[in-house]
Amino acid sequence: MHIHLHTDEAGRGAGLAFKMAERGGRGSGGHGSLDKSITLPPDEIFRNLENAKRFAIDIGGSLTKLAYYSTVQHKVARVRSFDHSGKDIENEPLYEISVQEEITARLHFIKFENNYIETCLDFIKDHLVNTETQVIKATGGGAYKFKDLIEKKLGLKVDKEDVMTCLIKGCNFLLRNIPHEVFAYQKDSDTEFRFQTNHPNIFPYLLVNIGSGVSIVKVESEDKFEWIGGSSIGGGTFWGLGALLTKTKKFDELLQLASKGQHTNVDMLVKDVYGGACQTLGLSGNLIASSFGKSTTADKEFSKEDMAKSLLHMISNDIGQLACLYAKLHNLDKIYFGGFFIRGHPVTMRTITFSINFFSKGEVQALFLRHEGYLGAIGAFLKGAEQDNPNQYSWGENYAGSSGLMSTSPDVYPMQRTRSGTFDMFEMDRLERPLVNLPLLKDPSTYIPDTVDLTDDAMARKYWLTCFEEALDGVAKRAAASQPDSVDAPERAEKFRQKYWNKLQTLRQQPFAYGTLTVRSLLDTREHCLNEFNFPDPYSKVKQKENGIALKCFQSVIESLDSLGWEERQFALVKGLLAGNVFDWGAKAVSDVLECEPQFGFEEAKSKLQDNSGIDIILGVFPFVRELLSRGTEVILACNSGPALNDVTYSESLIVAERIAAMDPVIHSSLHMEFLICVYYCLKSATRSKVQRMIHFNYDKKYRKQFLIIFNSIRISFLSVSSLIR
């Protein structure tokens, strides 16, 4: 979330808030005057500070990025199979549900203007309960400038780290852990940001860091990189020359001027030099032949906007050509741009993108990072946490505590463009299990688990966002009802409702905020918000009851299917799959029916509903799986890593499979012989513990047909693995 400190949201929790204006001018000669109305709710900005363990800081010319590690205590719903030996289980639940308190690791990254650094350090000092280290890792040019202030305020020794090493470490960490971290910018297309699917092998690549000057670094592995070139013409050049030309001293204001300017009023174009003959040269007449070329002949004053735009084009084209030449020299086709000059500004990204495309003839693509502003802070933190080896774990973005990518386009959400007084947050949670790519996929980088890209499809986006908004009250009620013994459950459920509603409104304006927008990411965001307010699995009891009822019907469904002829059975199996699918949250018709008819069941679904938005694993999927296994086909069931309303989770699927195997010899023998495997599913990854089994499955049994069934929050995917095997 972006906290604009003069809004009503900032006024909430005023009892806990502190006034930044009261401290803004003290110490170190002051850091600028601040809005006297500014208040800051600490639970929204410096979250979980009382459990912070270590710190790192990256201080640039105008922005400070603070990083810290904390432990977060939260509730987790666990399922465990009952011991039914020797018991009449007719009226026993399928499994036991327990809610446990667990502690997980979280990384916090906060970005704010240097004007606020003293006030923020004071706040951290006042609220910091404990820290495991007496050292704070620091990088960036400001690490020297603010060293004494940091040591005085926090009582920690500042240990300065190399800027480039921190940038590379931070970049590698993001490329490995954030699925839609990388994007290409296309201003004139319907979708402003085109997100890339991460390739399992992130190396080699070229990192072009544009600060005051330009540094170009070739990165070959985690620890092998080298500075191969650069230029003194960079962001500082644009800022300095821009200030001389326009008398505008602020960098962002200079970029705003450029966004309104018309460079052709100042630049001499190819057609101005060659007239109509430029086509014979194979050049477009609209290409720039000479930056500021018209100023030598025109007898007039040029506007600030036009001069700023011309200057931006001149410097961006120079950087783009230089980066392109280095990429070709070193046979690299991936160039990531970052640094103060970028900062998510569309005008800058557009000109660099055009330059790279032009000089490489489309062979090299300019790529940008959603969290490029945090690279140094992440890298500095990793340097300070090497003894904990954070790279051995898998991490995921916590949408509930992250601001998301903010567009600064003049055409997009003006309030979100306000940078003055804005704090930007990014959080990452350590996942329960390390993840690796599914080894059966021929090319994991081409696998897309979602059917619709809502970032690109405006009509679908409007439909799904409306669906989530309309379902929100019901989800909040269900969350409160799931904890009847908790007196504050209704209050927490309302806080969840408000937070998720705000997220949905942000995504209406900025669908690219968290990468490619999909139904799955909307569900993930909702689960993150539910977890934020200690609702680990509001539908666990509902699923327990539905699974128990369905299990009692399994044998009769199988007997009915086995009595049919082959062709009729195939139609019945598919019909069962589609009927099972309606029980997901997504179909509003299902939601309405379930509110009115709580006993609405599987047969009614087959006769009344035609939606395909979810799963019913026991009566829909397992009969289908059984049919495949009967043919000698091996099957992988890839289930959700965690709750997503009433979807089956990995731990629940193990119990369900175990109980069905006790009733059905086909399922039993297939599980025993590993013709049927259940895996933990998260994006396109599986748990590391399953990988060796699947590699064996892949290479030693190629003569058999193989099938991969993926349960997620959007659909059931059926993939003929024989077409995906390497």
XYZ file of C-alpha atoms in Angstrom:
726
model
C 0.000 0.000 0.000
C 1.101 3.554 -0.559
C 0.428 5.592 2.569
C -0.276 9.194 1.641
C 0.152 10.776 4.995
C -2.429 13.512 4.581
C -5.281 11.086 3.861
C -7.992 9.855 6.190
C -6.296 6.458 6.394
C -3.254 8.054 7.950
C -5.492 9.605 10.564
C -6.664 6.224 11.832
C -4.852 4.992 14.883
C -3.978 8.590 15.736
C -3.326 7.538 19.318
C -0.394 5.481 18.082
C 0.662 7.884 15.397
C 3.577 10.198 15.642
C 3.878 13.575 13.988
C 6.741 13.664 11.622
C 6.589 17.443 11.411
C 7.538 17.765 15.056
C 10.963 16.214 14.447
C 11.498 17.029 10.808
C 13.920 19.887 11.213
C 16.159 18.619 14.009
C 19.676 17.315 13.776
C 22.156 17.142 10.936
C 21.187 20.598 9.874
C 17.614 19.462 9.238
C 16.366 17.601 6.215
C 13.699 19.909 4.838
C 10.390 21.228 6.041
C 7.498 18.806 6.316
C 3.746 19.089 6.060
C 2.531 20.018 9.559
C -0.524 17.774 9.173
C 1.493 14.618 8.573
C 0.774 11.730 10.939
C 1.913 8.172 10.524
C 0.221 4.979 11.854
C 3.163 2.799 12.902
C 1.247 -0.467 12.500
C 0.880 0.339 8.804
C 4.456 1.407 8.085
C 7.038 -0.151 10.415
C 5.118 -3.375 10.891
C 6.122 -5.937 13.500
C 9.019 -3.773 14.596
C 8.946 -5.220 18.111
C 10.107 -8.565 16.679
C 12.781 -7.149 14.371
C 16.046 -9.103 14.427
C 18.452 -7.403 12.017
C 18.610 -4.274 9.947
C 20.125 -3.013 6.720
C 19.813 0.360 5.036
C 20.414 1.746 1.556
C 20.602 5.538 1.375
C 20.656 7.182 -2.024
C 20.624 10.807 -3.081
C 16.958 11.341 -2.211
C 15.469 8.058 -0.993
C 16.203 5.775 1.942
C 15.412 2.068 1.820
C 15.285 0.308 5.188
C 15.303 -3.482 5.489
C 14.718 -5.652 8.531
C 13.930 -9.238 9.394
C 11.207 -10.149 11.862
C 9.420 -13.199 13.157
C 5.652 -13.189 12.775
C 3.335 -15.218 14.966
C 0.171 -16.270 13.206
C -2.485 -18.959 13.239
C -2.269 -21.964 10.919
C -5.004 -24.535 10.310
C -3.623 -28.087 10.388
C -5.426 -31.278 9.453
C -4.583 -34.710 10.860
C -6.122 -38.066 10.109
C -7.952 -39.760 12.981
C -6.953 -43.236 14.062
C -10.069 -45.136 13.007
C -8.759 -48.623 13.676
C -11.373 -50.809 15.302
C -13.942 -48.001 15.380
C -17.280 -47.417 13.756
C -16.427 -44.364 11.665
C -19.896 -43.801 10.222
C -20.436 -40.627 12.207
C -16.801 -39.651 12.751
C -15.294 -36.629 10.948
C -12.976 -37.440 8.057
C -10.059 -35.742 9.809
C -9.201 -33.558 12.760
C -8.704 -29.803 12.355
C -6.535 -27.868 14.754
C -5.519 -24.219 14.730
C -1.943 -23.774 15.891
C 0.233 -20.780 16.595
C 3.312 -20.775 14.403
C 6.240 -18.427 13.945
C 7.479 -17.639 10.452
C 10.132 -15.327 9.050
C 9.262 -12.108 7.222
C 11.431 -9.595 5.393
C 10.323 -5.948 5.512
C 11.512 -3.276 3.101
C 10.412 0.349 3.459
C 11.228 3.218 1.127
C 10.886 6.873 2.099
C 12.368 10.264 1.325
C 15.631 11.214 3.027
C 13.776 14.178 4.555
C 12.165 11.719 6.974
C 15.232 9.706 7.925
C 15.814 11.280 11.335
C 12.182 10.995 12.369
C 12.005 7.375 11.219
C 15.199 6.481 13.080
C 13.747 8.072 16.233
C 10.589 6.024 15.829
C 12.536 2.793 15.309
C 14.629 3.497 18.393
C 11.526 4.159 20.515
C 9.749 0.976 19.424
C 12.599 -1.460 18.946
C 12.397 -4.112 21.651
C 15.220 -6.408 20.681
C 17.758 -7.014 17.946
C 20.102 -9.956 17.544
C 22.944 -7.899 16.158
C 24.782 -4.751 17.080
C 25.617 -3.965 13.456
C 23.508 -2.462 10.691
C 24.624 -3.145 7.127
C 24.578 0.012 5.016
C 25.076 0.757 1.341
C 24.570 3.666 -1.040
C 26.242 7.067 -1.109
C 24.230 8.224 1.902
C 25.735 5.482 4.064
C 28.705 7.800 4.528
C 26.685 10.970 4.910
C 24.287 9.585 7.528
C 26.674 7.163 9.271
C 27.018 9.220 12.457
C 23.276 9.921 12.632
C 22.393 6.223 12.310
C 24.901 5.129 14.947
C 23.729 7.842 17.337
C 20.022 7.154 16.925
C 20.012 3.344 16.870
C 23.132 2.574 18.869
C 24.233 0.167 16.137
C 27.572 0.152 14.398
C 27.290 0.960 10.675
C 29.065 -1.603 8.504
C 29.261 -0.262 4.935
C 28.903 -2.678 2.003
C 29.913 -2.317 -1.643
C 27.066 -0.791 -3.657
C 27.412 -2.960 -6.752
C 27.692 -6.212 -4.783
C 24.481 -5.344 -2.936
C 22.664 -4.481 -6.167
C 23.587 -7.804 -7.770
C 22.665 -9.833 -4.680
C 19.329 -8.051 -4.448
C 18.593 -8.526 -8.134
C 19.383 -12.251 -8.042
C 17.196 -12.709 -4.963
C 14.188 -11.064 -6.616
C 14.627 -12.904 -9.918
C 14.611 -16.220 -8.062
C 11.703 -15.565 -5.728
C 9.181 -13.176 -7.325
C 7.380 -14.778 -10.311
C 6.381 -11.558 -12.107
C 9.236 -9.347 -11.054
C 10.370 -8.528 -14.600
C 8.384 -6.504 -17.113
C 8.736 -4.804 -20.463
C 7.193 -1.367 -20.829
C 4.834 -0.658 -23.747
C 3.225 2.726 -23.362
C 1.159 2.679 -26.543
C -0.383 -0.756 -25.925
C -3.525 -1.469 -23.932
C -1.387 -2.947 -21.180
C 1.271 -0.592 -19.878
C 3.347 -3.350 -18.274
C 4.087 -6.687 -19.950
C 5.304 -9.086 -17.266
C 7.739 -11.856 -18.102
C 7.641 -15.423 -16.859
C 10.822 -16.107 -14.925
C 13.209 -18.590 -16.468
C 14.621 -21.199 -14.044
C 18.136 -20.155 -15.046
C 18.393 -16.423 -14.426
C 22.003 -16.135 -15.640
C 23.675 -14.552 -17.520
C 22.275 -11.040 -17.769
C 23.341 -7.418 -18.071
C 22.430 -4.981 -15.302
C 22.458 -1.321 -16.285
C 22.289 0.822 -13.172
C 21.511 4.453 -14.004
C 22.250 6.762 -11.117
C 24.213 9.948 -11.436
C 26.245 8.113 -14.067
C 25.796 4.706 -15.675
C 27.325 1.402 -14.548
C 27.050 -1.676 -16.763
C 27.614 -5.014 -15.065
C 27.730 -8.488 -16.582
C 26.313 -11.070 -14.160
C 27.253 -14.696 -14.855
C 26.378 -16.454 -11.589
C 25.468 -15.801 -7.981
C 28.988 -14.687 -7.096
C 30.563 -13.996 -10.483
C 29.987 -10.578 -11.996
C 32.128 -7.812 -13.400
C 31.839 -4.158 -14.251
C 32.341 -4.029 -18.022
C 31.618 -0.395 -18.800
C 29.654 2.716 -18.087
C 29.201 6.375 -18.852
C 29.391 9.717 -17.089
C 26.209 10.704 -18.935
C 23.383 9.493 -16.733
C 20.676 10.619 -14.352
C 22.866 13.321 -12.867
C 23.462 14.719 -16.361
C 19.728 14.875 -17.039
C 19.102 16.508 -13.679
C 21.970 18.990 -13.952
C 21.437 20.080 -17.547
C 17.693 20.077 -16.965
C 18.091 22.443 -14.028
C 20.232 24.787 -16.130
C 17.779 24.755 -19.042
C 14.482 24.960 -17.149
C 15.462 26.361 -13.717
C 13.648 23.350 -12.250
C 15.612 21.870 -9.366
C 13.532 18.776 -8.501
C 14.117 15.570 -10.444
C 10.489 14.398 -10.471
C 9.264 17.828 -11.573
C 11.749 17.734 -14.418
C 10.350 14.383 -15.541
C 6.830 15.750 -15.333
C 7.867 18.593 -17.614
C 9.339 16.058 -20.041
C 6.105 14.047 -20.047
C 4.236 17.115 -21.346
C 6.846 18.225 -23.903
C 7.230 17.703 -27.648
C 10.839 16.991 -28.520
C 10.347 17.573 -32.254
C 10.063 21.289 -31.569
C 13.694 21.234 -30.406
C 15.326 18.214 -32.070
C 16.346 18.118 -35.707
C 14.865 15.018 -37.352
C 16.160 12.939 -40.256
C 13.485 14.372 -42.534
C 14.600 17.890 -41.595
C 18.056 17.042 -42.947
C 17.275 14.836 -45.939
C 13.713 15.822 -46.773
C 11.891 13.152 -48.754
C 15.095 11.281 -49.588
C 15.417 9.658 -46.161
C 13.539 6.541 -47.288
C 16.399 5.638 -49.629
C 18.646 5.436 -46.580
C 16.302 2.979 -44.916
C 15.599 5.428 -42.105
C 12.374 6.798 -40.718
C 12.042 10.510 -41.223
C 10.940 10.877 -37.586
C 14.248 9.671 -36.138
C 16.332 12.219 -34.272
C 19.256 13.368 -36.406
C 20.527 15.981 -33.945
C 19.396 16.515 -30.362
C 18.631 20.226 -29.796
C 19.548 20.743 -33.460
C 16.768 23.260 -34.136
C 18.061 25.597 -31.438
C 20.889 26.683 -33.757
C 18.546 27.991 -36.460
C 15.230 28.802 -34.802
C 14.817 32.391 -33.722
C 12.509 31.694 -30.785
C 12.328 30.636 -27.168
C 11.696 26.960 -26.491
C 9.336 25.820 -23.750
C 10.670 24.131 -20.627
C 8.587 21.066 -21.449
C 10.056 20.694 -24.947
C 13.634 21.149 -23.743
C 13.161 18.623 -20.925
C 11.703 16.087 -23.369
C 14.567 16.596 -25.824
C 17.110 16.185 -23.042
C 15.449 13.002 -21.803
C 15.490 11.518 -25.304
C 19.125 12.468 -25.817
C 20.356 10.813 -22.626
C 18.060 7.771 -22.828
C 19.052 7.073 -26.433
C 22.713 7.345 -25.509
C 22.309 4.918 -22.601
C 20.213 2.553 -24.702
C 22.753 2.391 -27.524
C 25.615 1.877 -25.083
C 23.760 -0.942 -23.276
C 22.832 -2.559 -26.579
C 26.451 -2.528 -27.808
C 27.694 -4.129 -24.583
C 24.947 -6.779 -24.732
C 25.917 -7.709 -28.284
C 29.621 -7.689 -27.434
C 29.036 -10.198 -24.623
C 26.289 -12.213 -26.400
C 23.593 -11.306 -23.857
C 19.922 -10.876 -24.688
C 18.618 -9.827 -21.255
C 19.208 -6.270 -20.055
C 17.728 -5.177 -16.729
C 17.586 -1.445 -16.094
C 17.467 0.077 -12.642
C 18.636 2.991 -10.577
C 17.463 6.449 -9.587
C 16.940 7.488 -13.210
C 14.261 4.797 -13.728
C 12.115 4.760 -10.568
C 9.088 3.513 -12.499
C 8.750 6.683 -14.582
C 6.922 5.797 -17.828
C 8.591 8.512 -19.920
C 12.042 7.182 -19.033
C 11.122 3.527 -19.564
C 9.493 4.329 -22.897
C 12.517 6.143 -24.321
C 14.972 3.452 -23.151
C 12.725 0.720 -24.556
C 12.562 2.481 -27.945
C 16.330 2.972 -27.993
C 17.125 -0.686 -27.203
C 14.603 -1.932 -29.757
C 15.937 0.400 -32.461
C 19.648 -0.247 -32.028
C 19.254 -4.027 -31.567
C 16.700 -4.327 -34.385
C 14.384 -6.054 -31.911
C 16.899 -8.750 -30.896
C 17.397 -7.409 -27.352
C 14.643 -6.372 -24.987
C 14.771 -3.666 -22.348
C 13.503 -5.144 -19.084
C 12.629 -3.461 -15.809
C 12.029 -4.707 -12.262
C 8.970 -4.072 -10.109
C 11.110 -3.677 -6.996
C 14.246 -2.249 -8.555
C 14.347 0.493 -5.915
C 14.965 -2.149 -3.243
C 17.891 -4.000 -4.831
C 20.571 -2.353 -2.682
C 18.627 -2.763 0.572
C 17.889 -6.422 -0.166
C 21.512 -7.086 -1.036
C 22.809 -5.313 2.076
C 20.404 -7.311 4.225
C 21.512 -10.587 2.623
C 25.131 -9.701 3.319
C 24.261 -9.276 6.990
C 22.238 -12.491 7.174
C 24.693 -14.845 5.472
C 24.971 -17.037 8.565
C 21.232 -17.782 8.279
C 21.605 -18.618 4.574
C 18.286 -17.088 3.439
C 18.928 -18.351 -0.096
C 18.251 -21.936 1.014
C 14.588 -21.033 1.498
C 11.853 -20.001 -0.895
C 10.225 -16.618 -0.322
C 7.006 -15.093 -1.592
C 5.626 -11.568 -1.735
C 3.105 -10.773 0.986
C 0.494 -8.758 -0.914
C -1.228 -7.664 2.286
C 1.839 -5.698 3.371
C 3.233 -4.572 0.006
C 2.533 -1.401 -1.927
C 2.872 -2.874 -5.375
C 4.134 -1.202 -8.526
C 2.961 2.408 -8.813
C 2.488 4.029 -12.178
C 3.541 7.647 -12.452
C 1.831 8.084 -15.795
C -0.095 11.378 -16.001
C -3.056 9.337 -17.258
C -3.199 6.953 -14.308
C -4.726 7.668 -10.907
C -3.324 11.128 -10.049
C -3.438 10.535 -6.275
C -1.130 7.542 -6.676
C 1.440 9.704 -8.465
C 1.981 11.902 -5.441
C 5.440 11.033 -4.190
C 5.853 13.728 -1.582
C 5.115 12.272 1.834
C 4.701 8.758 0.472
C 6.003 5.598 2.087
C 6.388 2.486 -0.031
C 6.409 -1.007 1.484
C 7.486 -4.439 0.270
C 7.233 -7.619 2.355
C 8.330 -11.178 1.720
C 7.367 -14.237 3.758
C 9.445 -17.387 4.025
C 7.467 -20.256 2.545
C 6.831 -23.371 4.558
C 8.689 -25.604 2.094
C 11.492 -24.947 -0.397
C 10.225 -24.993 -3.978
C 11.760 -26.147 -7.227
C 10.385 -26.340 -10.752
C 8.364 -29.410 -11.677
C 10.956 -31.635 -13.387
C 8.375 -33.091 -15.778
C 7.853 -29.796 -17.546
C 9.746 -29.558 -20.816
C 10.259 -25.808 -20.385
C 9.069 -24.401 -17.025
C 9.484 -20.839 -18.304
C 6.680 -21.366 -20.846
C 4.196 -22.910 -18.427
C 1.425 -20.481 -17.490
C -0.983 -21.723 -14.800
C -3.672 -19.122 -15.495
C -6.311 -19.101 -18.210
C -6.957 -15.350 -18.357
C -4.588 -12.405 -18.013
C -6.764 -9.800 -16.294
C -4.066 -7.175 -16.729
C -4.627 -7.392 -20.472
C -8.354 -8.168 -20.668
C -10.219 -5.111 -19.363
C -13.668 -6.689 -19.654
C -12.653 -9.831 -17.777
C -10.855 -7.715 -15.182
C -13.977 -5.653 -14.506
C -16.070 -8.816 -14.223
C -13.757 -10.597 -11.786
C -13.063 -7.587 -9.613
C -16.821 -7.071 -9.311
C -17.239 -10.758 -8.392
C -14.670 -10.434 -5.618
C -16.241 -7.216 -4.353
C -19.726 -8.747 -4.267
C -18.461 -11.858 -2.489
C -16.487 -9.906 0.096
C -19.241 -9.439 2.676
C -19.962 -13.162 2.599
C -16.306 -14.045 3.057
C -16.020 -11.662 6.008
C -19.117 -13.227 7.608
C -17.712 -16.704 7.042
C -14.398 -15.667 8.606
C -16.137 -14.353 11.731
C -18.366 -17.441 11.935
C -15.335 -19.758 11.696
C -14.173 -18.572 15.129
C -17.359 -18.476 17.254
C -15.421 -18.559 20.532
C -13.350 -15.471 19.714
C -14.923 -12.227 20.956
C -12.894 -10.069 18.585
C -13.536 -12.187 15.462
C -16.205 -9.793 14.071
C -13.863 -6.818 14.537
C -10.978 -8.620 12.821
C -13.276 -9.755 10.025
C -14.305 -6.144 9.407
C -10.655 -5.067 9.290
C -10.024 -7.822 6.757
C -12.987 -6.635 4.695
C -11.737 -3.044 4.662
C -8.176 -4.006 3.766
C -9.134 -6.325 0.940
C -11.643 -3.817 -0.408
C -8.860 -1.218 -0.565
C -6.657 -3.691 -2.414
C -9.389 -4.305 -4.973
C -9.815 -0.573 -5.562
C -6.072 -0.219 -6.090
C -6.161 -3.057 -8.610
C -9.002 -1.400 -10.491
C -6.741 1.593 -11.060
C -3.415 -0.253 -11.220
C -4.011 -3.850 -12.347
C -0.250 -4.281 -12.772
C 0.525 -3.512 -9.106
C 1.547 -7.089 -8.188
C 2.556 -8.402 -11.584
C 0.182 -10.102 -13.985
C -3.320 -9.862 -12.527
C -5.154 -13.191 -12.520
C -7.966 -14.794 -10.581
C -5.296 -16.741 -8.728
C -3.455 -13.600 -7.652
C -6.748 -12.075 -6.483
C -7.347 -15.161 -4.361
C -3.771 -15.103 -3.061
C -4.203 -11.456 -2.061
C -7.398 -12.313 -0.227
C -5.757 -15.196 1.627
C -2.877 -12.916 2.618
C -5.366 -10.397 3.992
C -7.258 -13.135 5.856
C -4.004 -14.371 7.390
C -3.122 -10.808 8.338
C -6.095 -10.815 10.717
C -5.661 -14.411 11.939
C -8.198 -16.227 9.799
C -6.000 -19.109 8.556
C -8.716 -21.193 6.856
C -12.275 -19.944 7.380
C -13.697 -22.757 5.235
C -11.874 -25.627 6.955
C -14.949 -26.918 8.816
C -17.078 -26.545 5.689
C -14.564 -28.586 3.694
C -14.333 -31.174 6.456
C -18.095 -31.680 6.420
C -18.407 -31.696 2.616
C -15.507 -34.141 2.221
C -17.004 -36.469 4.827
C -20.378 -36.493 3.083
C -18.815 -36.954 -0.355
C -16.666 -39.845 0.859
C -19.785 -41.782 1.863
C -21.055 -41.415 -1.707
C -17.804 -42.407 -3.428
C -18.406 -46.152 -3.730
C -21.932 -45.745 -5.073
C -20.677 -43.245 -7.667
C -17.935 -45.700 -8.747
C -20.429 -48.585 -8.965
C -22.725 -46.444 -11.082
C -19.866 -45.459 -13.403
C -18.576 -49.045 -13.726
C -22.007 -50.214 -14.853
C -21.869 -47.929 -17.903
C -20.399 -48.663 -21.302
C -17.033 -47.114 -22.197
C -18.292 -44.130 -24.193
C -21.143 -43.371 -21.819
C -18.745 -43.608 -18.860
C -16.388 -41.025 -20.396
C -19.235 -38.533 -20.773
C -20.361 -39.220 -17.211
C -16.831 -38.693 -15.884
C -16.477 -35.349 -17.645
C -19.931 -34.303 -16.491
C -18.910 -35.173 -12.939
C -15.789 -33.049 -13.238
C -17.720 -30.043 -14.442
C -20.397 -30.469 -11.798
C -17.733 -30.720 -9.109
C -16.191 -27.532 -10.423
C -19.189 -25.384 -9.530
C -18.467 -25.692 -5.827
C -15.665 -23.162 -5.984
C -16.399 -19.599 -4.838
C -16.254 -18.123 -8.312
C -19.733 -18.741 -9.678
C -22.077 -16.190 -8.176
C -25.003 -18.481 -9.045
C -23.514 -21.201 -6.828
C -22.995 -18.743 -3.998
C -26.617 -17.652 -4.202
C -27.891 -21.245 -4.308
C -25.776 -22.326 -1.358
C -27.057 -19.395 0.713
C -30.653 -20.539 0.047
C -30.090 -24.308 -0.102
C -27.322 -25.385 2.287
C -27.874 -29.079 1.439
C -27.416 -28.462 -2.278
C -25.427 -31.459 -3.505
C -23.520 -33.166 -6.296
C -26.463 -34.557 -8.233
C -28.235 -31.186 -8.043
C -25.095 -29.551 -9.380
C -25.058 -31.880 -12.384
C -28.673 -31.114 -13.183
C -28.868 -27.382 -12.377
C -25.538 -25.659 -12.876
C -23.279 -25.183 -15.881
C -20.311 -23.327 -14.388
C -16.672 -24.450 -14.368
C -14.926 -22.485 -11.646
C -13.717 -24.843 -8.920
C -13.303 -28.500 -7.830
C -14.969 -31.323 -6.002
C -12.089 -33.717 -5.537
C -13.822 -36.803 -4.183
C -16.786 -37.181 -6.548
C -15.436 -35.222 -9.501
C -11.699 -35.730 -9.738
C -10.975 -39.094 -8.113
C -13.369 -41.064 -10.361
C -11.616 -39.449 -13.334
C -8.186 -40.257 -11.834
C -9.298 -43.840 -11.238
C -10.271 -44.194 -14.883
C -6.833 -42.976 -16.000
C -5.068 -45.307 -13.580
C -7.144 -48.232 -14.816
C -5.694 -47.616 -18.292
C -2.126 -47.739 -16.977
C -1.669 -43.970 -16.984
C 0.419 -42.438 -14.219
C -1.145 -39.404 -12.506
C 0.253 -36.508 -10.493
C -2.189 -34.553 -8.350
C -0.773 -31.075 -7.727
C -2.757 -29.405 -4.959
C -2.830 -25.927 -3.457
C -0.043 -25.165 -1.020
C -2.451 -23.393 1.323
C -6.122 -22.508 1.763
C -8.056 -20.783 -1.002
C -11.611 -20.776 0.320
C -13.088 -24.267 -0.199
C -10.376 -25.632 -2.514
C -8.580 -28.772 -1.415
C -5.114 -28.282 0.059
C -2.137 -30.594 -0.202
C -2.458 -31.881 3.378
C -6.189 -32.513 2.925
C -5.568 -34.330 -0.359
C -3.233 -36.795 1.364
C -5.938 -37.752 3.865
C -8.627 -37.947 1.181
C -6.410 -40.145 -0.997
C -5.628 -42.380 1.977
C -9.323 -42.877 2.801
C -10.319 -43.499 -0.807
C -7.453 -45.997 -1.156
C -8.901 -47.938 1.794
C -12.116 -48.363 -0.207
C -10.818 -48.756 -3.744
C -8.144 -51.282 -4.842
C -7.225 -49.296 -7.985
C -6.347 -46.168 -5.979
C -4.674 -48.268 -3.264
C -2.308 -50.114 -5.594
C -1.522 -46.951 -7.575
C -0.496 -45.050 -4.462
C 1.612 -47.993 -3.302
C 3.387 -48.303 -6.683
C 3.689 -44.506 -7.055
C 1.582 -44.459 -10.207
C -0.426 -41.837 -8.304
C 1.549 -39.016 -6.649
C 0.265 -36.012 -4.704
C 2.457 -32.911 -4.718
C 2.394 -29.506 -3.084
C 1.638 -26.907 -5.745
C 2.714 -23.278 -5.738
C 2.773 -21.494 -9.105
C 4.872 -23.844 -11.255
C 6.839 -25.415 -8.422
C 6.814 -28.509 -6.257
C 8.367 -29.350 -2.937
C 11.966 -30.446 -3.160
C 11.161 -33.701 -1.312
C 9.031 -34.876 -4.240
C 11.501 -34.046 -6.979
C 13.614 -37.197 -6.946
C 10.479 -39.321 -7.063
C 9.207 -37.391 -10.073
C 12.563 -37.566 -11.860
C 12.417 -41.357 -11.421
C 8.819 -41.223 -12.626
C 9.951 -39.238 -15.656
C 13.000 -41.122 -16.855
C 12.464 -44.731 -15.792
C 8.847 -45.100 -16.903
C 8.765 -43.249 -20.206
C 6.963 -46.090 -21.922
C 3.820 -45.300 -19.967
C 1.319 -42.517 -20.619
C 1.476 -39.828 -17.978
C -1.016 -37.257 -16.786
C -0.622 -34.167 -14.643
C -3.681 -32.779 -12.883
C -3.271 -29.402 -11.232
C -5.826 -28.151 -8.741
C -5.646 -24.442 -8.191
C -7.994 -21.629 -7.440
C -9.014 -21.031 -11.026
C -9.385 -24.319 -12.778
C -8.390 -27.955 -13.031
C -5.621 -28.344 -15.598
C -5.196 -31.590 -17.488
C -1.831 -31.867 -19.198
C -0.661 -34.826 -21.197
C 2.798 -35.042 -19.715
C 4.108 -36.980 -22.709
C 3.944 -33.704 -24.647
C 5.826 -31.848 -21.902
C 8.656 -34.259 -21.117
C 12.108 -33.101 -22.088
